[in-house]
Amino acid sequence: MKEHKSEGFTLVDLIIVIIILGILAALAIPQFTTSTDDAQLAALQSNLGVLRNAIQLYYHQHESTYPGRTDPATGNDTADAAAAATAFAQQLTQYTNAAGAISTTLNRATHPFGLYFLNGVPENVLSPSGNTVKALVDTDPIAAGDIDDLTAWVVNVNTGEIRANVTGYLGE
């Protein structure tokens, strides 16, 4: 009689393979996490650059006035920070005239400037607040004390300075 020999993997073989796969996974997973963090930081820096470019373009087209500085309805200086934040978003996402008055439609004679952003203010990918804006109406530089969890961007409507509103990162 011939002896029947079973071919296949033993339990020890399977345990060794599982241990090796576990070690490889432990080495590889942190690399993917770092890549994701790097990609989010790159997206944040890109969006911050796009915002800064739009602010500078607006400034040059609107008689050396930054978006959010004037009320879109009256053309007067914005009364407070909340009004400035609303004006900032409106003036960058709608058509404007030289005084900063807004219109939802392009009219080369009355509202020739804009749209700086077709789909709203760019998102801050490192903030849970998305694309919300906090406006400052003084002339002080943006500081760490201006950072909170309620907004994505901090902008000074008098100086044109804008920073990413992420705790621990001021979007230098």
mmCIF file with all atom_site columns, C-alpha atoms in Angstrom:
data_model
loop_
_atom_site.group_PDB
_atom_site.id
_atom_site.type_symbol
_atom_site.label_atom_id
_atom_site.label_alt_id
_atom_site.label_comp_id
_atom_site.label_asym_id
_atom_site.label_entity_id
_atom_site.label_seq_id
_atom_site.pdbx_PDB_ins_code
_atom_site.Cartn_x
_atom_site.Cartn_y
_atom_site.Cartn_z
_atom_site.occupancy
_atom_site.B_iso_or_equiv
_atom_site.pdbx_formal_charge
_atom_site.auth_seq_id
_atom_site.auth_comp_id
_atom_site.auth_asym_id
_atom_site.auth_atom_id
_atom_site.pdbx_PDB_model_num
ATOM 1   C CA . MET A 1 1   ? 0.000   0.000   0.000   1.00 0.00 ? 1   MET A CA 1
ATOM 2   C CA . LYS A 1 2   ? 1.118   3.449   -0.849  1.00 0.00 ? 2   LYS A CA 1
ATOM 3   C CA . GLU A 1 3   ? 1.234   6.033   1.836   1.00 0.00 ? 3   GLU A CA 1
ATOM 4   C CA . HIS A 1 4   ? -0.893  9.077   0.956   1.00 0.00 ? 4   HIS A CA 1
ATOM 5   C CA . LYS A 1 5   ? 0.988   12.251  1.683   1.00 0.00 ? 5   LYS A CA 1
ATOM 6   C CA . SER A 1 6   ? -1.110  15.408  2.049   1.00 0.00 ? 6   SER A CA 1
ATOM 7   C CA . GLU A 1 7   ? 0.233   18.502  0.358   1.00 0.00 ? 7   GLU A CA 1
ATOM 8   C CA . GLY A 1 8   ? -0.600  22.001  1.535   1.00 0.00 ? 8   GLY A CA 1
ATOM 9   C CA . PHE A 1 9   ? 0.216   24.563  4.122   1.00 0.00 ? 9   PHE A CA 1
ATOM 10  C CA . THR A 1 10  ? 0.573   23.721  7.752   1.00 0.00 ? 10  THR A CA 1
ATOM 11  C CA . LEU A 1 11  ? -0.730  25.892  10.530  1.00 0.00 ? 11  LEU A CA 1
ATOM 12  C CA . VAL A 1 12  ? 2.817   27.047  11.279  1.00 0.00 ? 12  VAL A CA 1
ATOM 13  C CA . ASP A 1 13  ? 3.273   28.130  7.642   1.00 0.00 ? 13  ASP A CA 1
ATOM 14  C CA . LEU A 1 14  ? 0.078   30.209  7.761   1.00 0.00 ? 14  LEU A CA 1
ATOM 15  C CA . ILE A 1 15  ? 1.036   31.838  11.075  1.00 0.00 ? 15  ILE A CA 1
ATOM 16  C CA . ILE A 1 16  ? 4.454   32.830  9.683   1.00 0.00 ? 16  ILE A CA 1
ATOM 17  C CA . VAL A 1 17  ? 2.832   34.374  6.575   1.00 0.00 ? 17  VAL A CA 1
ATOM 18  C CA . ILE A 1 18  ? 0.320   36.302  8.721   1.00 0.00 ? 18  ILE A CA 1
ATOM 19  C CA . ILE A 1 19  ? 3.115   37.644  10.943  1.00 0.00 ? 19  ILE A CA 1
ATOM 20  C CA . ILE A 1 20  ? 5.132   38.776  7.910   1.00 0.00 ? 20  ILE A CA 1
ATOM 21  C CA . LEU A 1 21  ? 2.073   40.511  6.409   1.00 0.00 ? 21  LEU A CA 1
ATOM 22  C CA . GLY A 1 22  ? 1.405   42.214  9.742   1.00 0.00 ? 22  GLY A CA 1
ATOM 23  C CA . ILE A 1 23  ? 4.962   43.542  9.885   1.00 0.00 ? 23  ILE A CA 1
ATOM 24  C CA . LEU A 1 24  ? 4.754   44.842  6.308   1.00 0.00 ? 24  LEU A CA 1
ATOM 25  C CA . ALA A 1 25  ? 1.414   46.520  7.029   1.00 0.00 ? 25  ALA A CA 1
ATOM 26  C CA . ALA A 1 26  ? 2.806   48.157  10.167  1.00 0.00 ? 26  ALA A CA 1
ATOM 27  C CA . LEU A 1 27  ? 5.624   49.604  8.073   1.00 0.00 ? 27  LEU A CA 1
ATOM 28  C CA . ALA A 1 28  ? 3.476   50.710  5.119   1.00 0.00 ? 28  ALA A CA 1
ATOM 29  C CA . ILE A 1 29  ? 0.404   52.289  6.788   1.00 0.00 ? 29  ILE A CA 1
ATOM 30  C CA . PRO A 1 30  ? 2.274   55.266  8.334   1.00 0.00 ? 30  PRO A CA 1
ATOM 31  C CA . GLN A 1 31  ? 3.704   56.048  4.899   1.00 0.00 ? 31  GLN A CA 1
ATOM 32  C CA . PHE A 1 32  ? 0.191   56.344  3.438   1.00 0.00 ? 32  PHE A CA 1
ATOM 33  C CA . THR A 1 33  ? -0.942  58.530  6.333   1.00 0.00 ? 33  THR A CA 1
ATOM 34  C CA . THR A 1 34  ? 2.001   60.873  5.810   1.00 0.00 ? 34  THR A CA 1
ATOM 35  C CA . SER A 1 35  ? 1.209   61.086  2.096   1.00 0.00 ? 35  SER A CA 1
ATOM 36  C CA . THR A 1 36  ? -2.397  62.020  2.864   1.00 0.00 ? 36  THR A CA 1
ATOM 37  C CA . ASP A 1 37  ? -1.298  64.739  5.307   1.00 0.00 ? 37  ASP A CA 1
ATOM 38  C CA . ASP A 1 38  ? 1.176   66.091  2.754   1.00 0.00 ? 38  ASP A CA 1
ATOM 39  C CA . ALA A 1 39  ? -1.527  66.160  0.063   1.00 0.00 ? 39  ALA A CA 1
ATOM 40  C CA . GLN A 1 40  ? -3.931  68.048  2.342   1.00 0.00 ? 40  GLN A CA 1
ATOM 41  C CA . LEU A 1 41  ? -1.242  70.582  3.241   1.00 0.00 ? 41  LEU A CA 1
ATOM 42  C CA . ALA A 1 42  ? -0.411  71.061  -0.453  1.00 0.00 ? 42  ALA A CA 1
ATOM 43  C CA . ALA A 1 43  ? -4.115  71.601  -1.244  1.00 0.00 ? 43  ALA A CA 1
ATOM 44  C CA . LEU A 1 44  ? -4.384  74.121  1.596   1.00 0.00 ? 44  LEU A CA 1
ATOM 45  C CA . GLN A 1 45  ? -1.334  76.033  0.378   1.00 0.00 ? 45  GLN A CA 1
ATOM 46  C CA . SER A 1 46  ? -2.679  76.008  -3.180  1.00 0.00 ? 46  SER A CA 1
ATOM 47  C CA . ASN A 1 47  ? -6.084  77.356  -2.108  1.00 0.00 ? 47  ASN A CA 1
ATOM 48  C CA . LEU A 1 48  ? -4.396  79.989  0.042   1.00 0.00 ? 48  LEU A CA 1
ATOM 49  C CA . GLY A 1 49  ? -2.324  81.104  -2.954  1.00 0.00 ? 49  GLY A CA 1
ATOM 50  C CA . VAL A 1 50  ? -5.418  81.286  -5.155  1.00 0.00 ? 50  VAL A CA 1
ATOM 51  C CA . LEU A 1 51  ? -7.188  83.402  -2.528  1.00 0.00 ? 51  LEU A CA 1
ATOM 52  C CA . ARG A 1 52  ? -4.229  85.757  -2.224  1.00 0.00 ? 52  ARG A CA 1
ATOM 53  C CA . ASN A 1 53  ? -4.088  86.181  -6.005  1.00 0.00 ? 53  ASN A CA 1
ATOM 54  C CA . ALA A 1 54  ? -7.823  86.949  -6.178  1.00 0.00 ? 54  ALA A CA 1
ATOM 55  C CA . ILE A 1 55  ? -7.506  89.489  -3.358  1.00 0.00 ? 55  ILE A CA 1
ATOM 56  C CA . GLN A 1 56  ? -4.652  91.254  -5.145  1.00 0.00 ? 56  GLN A CA 1
ATOM 57  C CA . LEU A 1 57  ? -6.520  91.270  -8.467  1.00 0.00 ? 57  LEU A CA 1
ATOM 58  C CA . TYR A 1 58  ? -9.600  92.709  -6.751  1.00 0.00 ? 58  TYR A CA 1
ATOM 59  C CA . TYR A 1 59  ? -7.415  95.351  -5.074  1.00 0.00 ? 59  TYR A CA 1
ATOM 60  C CA . HIS A 1 60  ? -5.969  96.502  -8.388  1.00 0.00 ? 60  HIS A CA 1
ATOM 61  C CA . GLN A 1 61  ? -9.353  96.578  -10.118 1.00 0.00 ? 61  GLN A CA 1
ATOM 62  C CA . HIS A 1 62  ? -11.200 98.370  -7.307  1.00 0.00 ? 62  HIS A CA 1
ATOM 63  C CA . GLU A 1 63  ? -9.344  101.606 -6.652  1.00 0.00 ? 63  GLU A CA 1
ATOM 64  C CA . SER A 1 64  ? -6.856  100.089 -4.149  1.00 0.00 ? 64  SER A CA 1
ATOM 65  C CA . THR A 1 65  ? -9.600  98.663  -1.940  1.00 0.00 ? 65  THR A CA 1
ATOM 66  C CA . TYR A 1 66  ? -9.570  95.075  -0.668  1.00 0.00 ? 66  TYR A CA 1
ATOM 67  C CA . PRO A 1 67  ? -12.657 92.842  -0.875  1.00 0.00 ? 67  PRO A CA 1
ATOM 68  C CA . GLY A 1 68  ? -14.820 93.154  2.227   1.00 0.00 ? 68  GLY A CA 1
ATOM 69  C CA . ARG A 1 69  ? -13.658 96.702  2.956   1.00 0.00 ? 69  ARG A CA 1
ATOM 70  C CA . THR A 1 70  ? -16.764 98.319  1.488   1.00 0.00 ? 70  THR A CA 1
ATOM 71  C CA . ASP A 1 71  ? -20.420 97.422  1.829   1.00 0.00 ? 71  ASP A CA 1
ATOM 72  C CA . PRO A 1 72  ? -21.611 95.914  -1.488  1.00 0.00 ? 72  PRO A CA 1
ATOM 73  C CA . ALA A 1 73  ? -24.944 97.752  -1.260  1.00 0.00 ? 73  ALA A CA 1
ATOM 74  C CA . THR A 1 74  ? -23.851 101.241 -0.225  1.00 0.00 ? 74  THR A CA 1
ATOM 75  C CA . GLY A 1 75  ? -20.160 101.493 -1.134  1.00 0.00 ? 75  GLY A CA 1
ATOM 76  C CA . ASN A 1 76  ? -19.436 102.801 2.395   1.00 0.00 ? 76  ASN A CA 1
ATOM 77  C CA . ASP A 1 77  ? -16.865 101.205 4.690   1.00 0.00 ? 77  ASP A CA 1
ATOM 78  C CA . THR A 1 78  ? -18.170 98.004  6.259   1.00 0.00 ? 78  THR A CA 1
ATOM 79  C CA . ALA A 1 79  ? -19.582 98.638  9.701   1.00 0.00 ? 79  ALA A CA 1
ATOM 80  C CA . ASP A 1 80  ? -18.301 95.579  11.548  1.00 0.00 ? 80  ASP A CA 1
ATOM 81  C CA . ALA A 1 81  ? -16.452 92.290  11.179  1.00 0.00 ? 81  ALA A CA 1
ATOM 82  C CA . ALA A 1 82  ? -19.569 90.241  10.353  1.00 0.00 ? 82  ALA A CA 1
ATOM 83  C CA . ALA A 1 83  ? -20.567 92.647  7.583   1.00 0.00 ? 83  ALA A CA 1
ATOM 84  C CA . ALA A 1 84  ? -16.996 92.643  6.280   1.00 0.00 ? 84  ALA A CA 1
ATOM 85  C CA . ALA A 1 85  ? -16.920 88.824  6.142   1.00 0.00 ? 85  ALA A CA 1
ATOM 86  C CA . THR A 1 86  ? -20.189 88.746  4.185   1.00 0.00 ? 86  THR A CA 1
ATOM 87  C CA . ALA A 1 87  ? -18.995 91.499  1.847   1.00 0.00 ? 87  ALA A CA 1
ATOM 88  C CA . PHE A 1 88  ? -15.681 89.682  1.296   1.00 0.00 ? 88  PHE A CA 1
ATOM 89  C CA . ALA A 1 89  ? -17.417 86.508  0.135   1.00 0.00 ? 89  ALA A CA 1
ATOM 90  C CA . GLN A 1 90  ? -19.972 88.373  -1.990  1.00 0.00 ? 90  GLN A CA 1
ATOM 91  C CA . GLN A 1 91  ? -17.431 90.592  -3.707  1.00 0.00 ? 91  GLN A CA 1
ATOM 92  C CA . LEU A 1 92  ? -15.261 87.625  -4.694  1.00 0.00 ? 92  LEU A CA 1
ATOM 93  C CA . THR A 1 93  ? -18.125 85.436  -5.897  1.00 0.00 ? 93  THR A CA 1
ATOM 94  C CA . GLN A 1 94  ? -20.260 87.954  -7.792  1.00 0.00 ? 94  GLN A CA 1
ATOM 95  C CA . TYR A 1 95  ? -19.722 90.637  -10.405 1.00 0.00 ? 95  TYR A CA 1
ATOM 96  C CA . THR A 1 96  ? -18.718 94.061  -9.075  1.00 0.00 ? 96  THR A CA 1
ATOM 97  C CA . ASN A 1 97  ? -18.201 97.633  -10.131 1.00 0.00 ? 97  ASN A CA 1
ATOM 98  C CA . ALA A 1 98  ? -15.191 99.766  -9.168  1.00 0.00 ? 98  ALA A CA 1
ATOM 99  C CA . ALA A 1 99  ? -16.827 100.755 -5.861  1.00 0.00 ? 99  ALA A CA 1
ATOM 100 C CA . GLY A 1 100 ? -17.466 97.120  -4.887  1.00 0.00 ? 100 GLY A CA 1
ATOM 101 C CA . ALA A 1 101 ? -21.232 97.030  -5.492  1.00 0.00 ? 101 ALA A CA 1
ATOM 102 C CA . ILE A 1 102 ? -22.311 93.527  -6.491  1.00 0.00 ? 102 ILE A CA 1
ATOM 103 C CA . SER A 1 103 ? -24.483 92.071  -9.226  1.00 0.00 ? 103 SER A CA 1
ATOM 104 C CA . THR A 1 104 ? -25.385 88.484  -10.037 1.00 0.00 ? 104 THR A CA 1
ATOM 105 C CA . THR A 1 105 ? -25.045 89.159  -13.764 1.00 0.00 ? 105 THR A CA 1
ATOM 106 C CA . LEU A 1 106 ? -22.155 90.436  -15.815 1.00 0.00 ? 106 LEU A CA 1
ATOM 107 C CA . ASN A 1 107 ? -22.722 93.855  -17.311 1.00 0.00 ? 107 ASN A CA 1
ATOM 108 C CA . ARG A 1 108 ? -19.545 95.304  -18.841 1.00 0.00 ? 108 ARG A CA 1
ATOM 109 C CA . ALA A 1 109 ? -20.914 98.847  -18.462 1.00 0.00 ? 109 ALA A CA 1
ATOM 110 C CA . THR A 1 110 ? -22.031 98.710  -14.822 1.00 0.00 ? 110 THR A CA 1
ATOM 111 C CA . HIS A 1 111 ? -20.390 95.632  -13.193 1.00 0.00 ? 111 HIS A CA 1
ATOM 112 C CA . PRO A 1 112 ? -17.345 94.681  -15.277 1.00 0.00 ? 112 PRO A CA 1
ATOM 113 C CA . PHE A 1 113 ? -15.234 92.914  -12.619 1.00 0.00 ? 113 PHE A CA 1
ATOM 114 C CA . GLY A 1 114 ? -15.382 89.376  -11.222 1.00 0.00 ? 114 GLY A CA 1
ATOM 115 C CA . LEU A 1 115 ? -16.263 86.483  -10.835 1.00 0.00 ? 115 LEU A CA 1
ATOM 116 C CA . TYR A 1 116 ? -13.095 85.722  -8.952  1.00 0.00 ? 116 TYR A CA 1
ATOM 117 C CA . PHE A 1 117 ? -14.511 82.402  -7.730  1.00 0.00 ? 117 PHE A CA 1
ATOM 118 C CA . LEU A 1 118 ? -17.260 80.621  -9.620  1.00 0.00 ? 118 LEU A CA 1
ATOM 119 C CA . ASN A 1 119 ? -18.122 78.088  -6.901  1.00 0.00 ? 119 ASN A CA 1
ATOM 120 C CA . GLY A 1 120 ? -17.602 80.139  -3.763  1.00 0.00 ? 120 GLY A CA 1
ATOM 121 C CA . VAL A 1 121 ? -14.544 80.870  -1.681  1.00 0.00 ? 121 VAL A CA 1
ATOM 122 C CA . PRO A 1 122 ? -12.077 77.944  -1.892  1.00 0.00 ? 122 PRO A CA 1
ATOM 123 C CA . GLU A 1 123 ? -12.239 75.376  0.883   1.00 0.00 ? 123 GLU A CA 1
ATOM 124 C CA . ASN A 1 124 ? -9.723  75.129  3.689   1.00 0.00 ? 124 ASN A CA 1
ATOM 125 C CA . VAL A 1 125 ? -9.175  71.357  3.636   1.00 0.00 ? 125 VAL A CA 1
ATOM 126 C CA . LEU A 1 126 ? -7.606  71.330  7.114   1.00 0.00 ? 126 LEU A CA 1
ATOM 127 C CA . SER A 1 127 ? -10.536 73.081  8.771   1.00 0.00 ? 127 SER A CA 1
ATOM 128 C CA . PRO A 1 128 ? -13.892 71.501  9.595   1.00 0.00 ? 128 PRO A CA 1
ATOM 129 C CA . SER A 1 129 ? -15.419 74.903  8.805   1.00 0.00 ? 129 SER A CA 1
ATOM 130 C CA . GLY A 1 130 ? -14.962 74.488  5.030   1.00 0.00 ? 130 GLY A CA 1
ATOM 131 C CA . ASN A 1 131 ? -14.865 77.891  3.351   1.00 0.00 ? 131 ASN A CA 1
ATOM 132 C CA . THR A 1 132 ? -16.220 80.274  5.975   1.00 0.00 ? 132 THR A CA 1
ATOM 133 C CA . VAL A 1 133 ? -14.456 83.616  6.462   1.00 0.00 ? 133 VAL A CA 1
ATOM 134 C CA . LYS A 1 134 ? -13.631 85.607  9.592   1.00 0.00 ? 134 LYS A CA 1
ATOM 135 C CA . ALA A 1 135 ? -12.902 89.249  8.802   1.00 0.00 ? 135 ALA A CA 1
ATOM 136 C CA . LEU A 1 136 ? -10.795 91.627  10.836  1.00 0.00 ? 136 LEU A CA 1
ATOM 137 C CA . VAL A 1 137 ? -11.468 95.343  10.436  1.00 0.00 ? 137 VAL A CA 1
ATOM 138 C CA . ASP A 1 138 ? -8.385  96.765  12.166  1.00 0.00 ? 138 ASP A CA 1
ATOM 139 C CA . THR A 1 139 ? -4.921  97.209  10.681  1.00 0.00 ? 139 THR A CA 1
ATOM 140 C CA . ASP A 1 140 ? -3.106  94.790  12.998  1.00 0.00 ? 140 ASP A CA 1
ATOM 141 C CA . PRO A 1 141 ? -1.419  91.726  11.488  1.00 0.00 ? 141 PRO A CA 1
ATOM 142 C CA . ILE A 1 142 ? -3.308  88.454  11.871  1.00 0.00 ? 142 ILE A CA 1
ATOM 143 C CA . ALA A 1 143 ? -2.117  86.668  15.029  1.00 0.00 ? 143 ALA A CA 1
ATOM 144 C CA . ALA A 1 144 ? -2.627  83.299  16.686  1.00 0.00 ? 144 ALA A CA 1
ATOM 145 C CA . GLY A 1 145 ? -5.297  84.880  18.936  1.00 0.00 ? 145 GLY A CA 1
ATOM 146 C CA . ASP A 1 146 ? -7.460  85.432  15.856  1.00 0.00 ? 146 ASP A CA 1
ATOM 147 C CA . ILE A 1 147 ? -7.716  81.670  15.283  1.00 0.00 ? 147 ILE A CA 1
ATOM 148 C CA . ASP A 1 148 ? -10.850 79.827  16.361  1.00 0.00 ? 148 ASP A CA 1
ATOM 149 C CA . ASP A 1 149 ? -12.777 76.718  15.354  1.00 0.00 ? 149 ASP A CA 1
ATOM 150 C CA . LEU A 1 150 ? -15.656 78.567  13.704  1.00 0.00 ? 150 LEU A CA 1
ATOM 151 C CA . THR A 1 151 ? -14.110 79.760  10.438  1.00 0.00 ? 151 THR A CA 1
ATOM 152 C CA . ALA A 1 152 ? -11.813 78.458  7.727   1.00 0.00 ? 152 ALA A CA 1
ATOM 153 C CA . TRP A 1 153 ? -10.042 81.677  6.708   1.00 0.00 ? 153 TRP A CA 1
ATOM 154 C CA . VAL A 1 154 ? -9.042  84.837  8.556   1.00 0.00 ? 154 VAL A CA 1
ATOM 155 C CA . VAL A 1 155 ? -8.766  87.982  6.410   1.00 0.00 ? 155 VAL A CA 1
ATOM 156 C CA . ASN A 1 156 ? -7.956  91.564  7.263   1.00 0.00 ? 156 ASN A CA 1
ATOM 157 C CA . VAL A 1 157 ? -10.069 93.694  4.930   1.00 0.00 ? 157 VAL A CA 1
ATOM 158 C CA . ASN A 1 158 ? -7.903  96.770  5.498   1.00 0.00 ? 158 ASN A CA 1
ATOM 159 C CA . THR A 1 159 ? -4.531  95.180  4.686   1.00 0.00 ? 159 THR A CA 1
ATOM 160 C CA . GLY A 1 160 ? -5.520  92.303  2.394   1.00 0.00 ? 160 GLY A CA 1
ATOM 161 C CA . GLU A 1 161 ? -3.714  89.780  4.586   1.00 0.00 ? 161 GLU A CA 1
ATOM 162 C CA . ILE A 1 162 ? -5.308  86.335  4.621   1.00 0.00 ? 162 ILE A CA 1
ATOM 163 C CA . ARG A 1 163 ? -4.348  83.233  6.567   1.00 0.00 ? 163 ARG A CA 1
ATOM 164 C CA . ALA A 1 164 ? -5.611  79.704  6.818   1.00 0.00 ? 164 ALA A CA 1
ATOM 165 C CA . ASN A 1 165 ? -7.567  79.383  10.033  1.00 0.00 ? 165 ASN A CA 1
ATOM 166 C CA . VAL A 1 166 ? -6.160  76.130  11.372  1.00 0.00 ? 166 VAL A CA 1
ATOM 167 C CA . THR A 1 167 ? -5.139  75.875  15.008  1.00 0.00 ? 167 THR A CA 1
ATOM 168 C CA . GLY A 1 168 ? -1.364  75.708  15.081  1.00 0.00 ? 168 GLY A CA 1
ATOM 169 C CA . TYR A 1 169 ? -0.956  76.715  11.444  1.00 0.00 ? 169 TYR A CA 1
ATOM 170 C CA . LEU A 1 170 ? -1.334  80.297  10.321  1.00 0.00 ? 170 LEU A CA 1
ATOM 171 C CA . GLY A 1 171 ? -0.794  79.608  6.614   1.00 0.00 ? 171 GLY A CA 1
ATOM 172 C CA . GLU A 1 172 ? 2.393   81.581  6.369   1.00 0.00 ? 172 GLU A CA 1
#
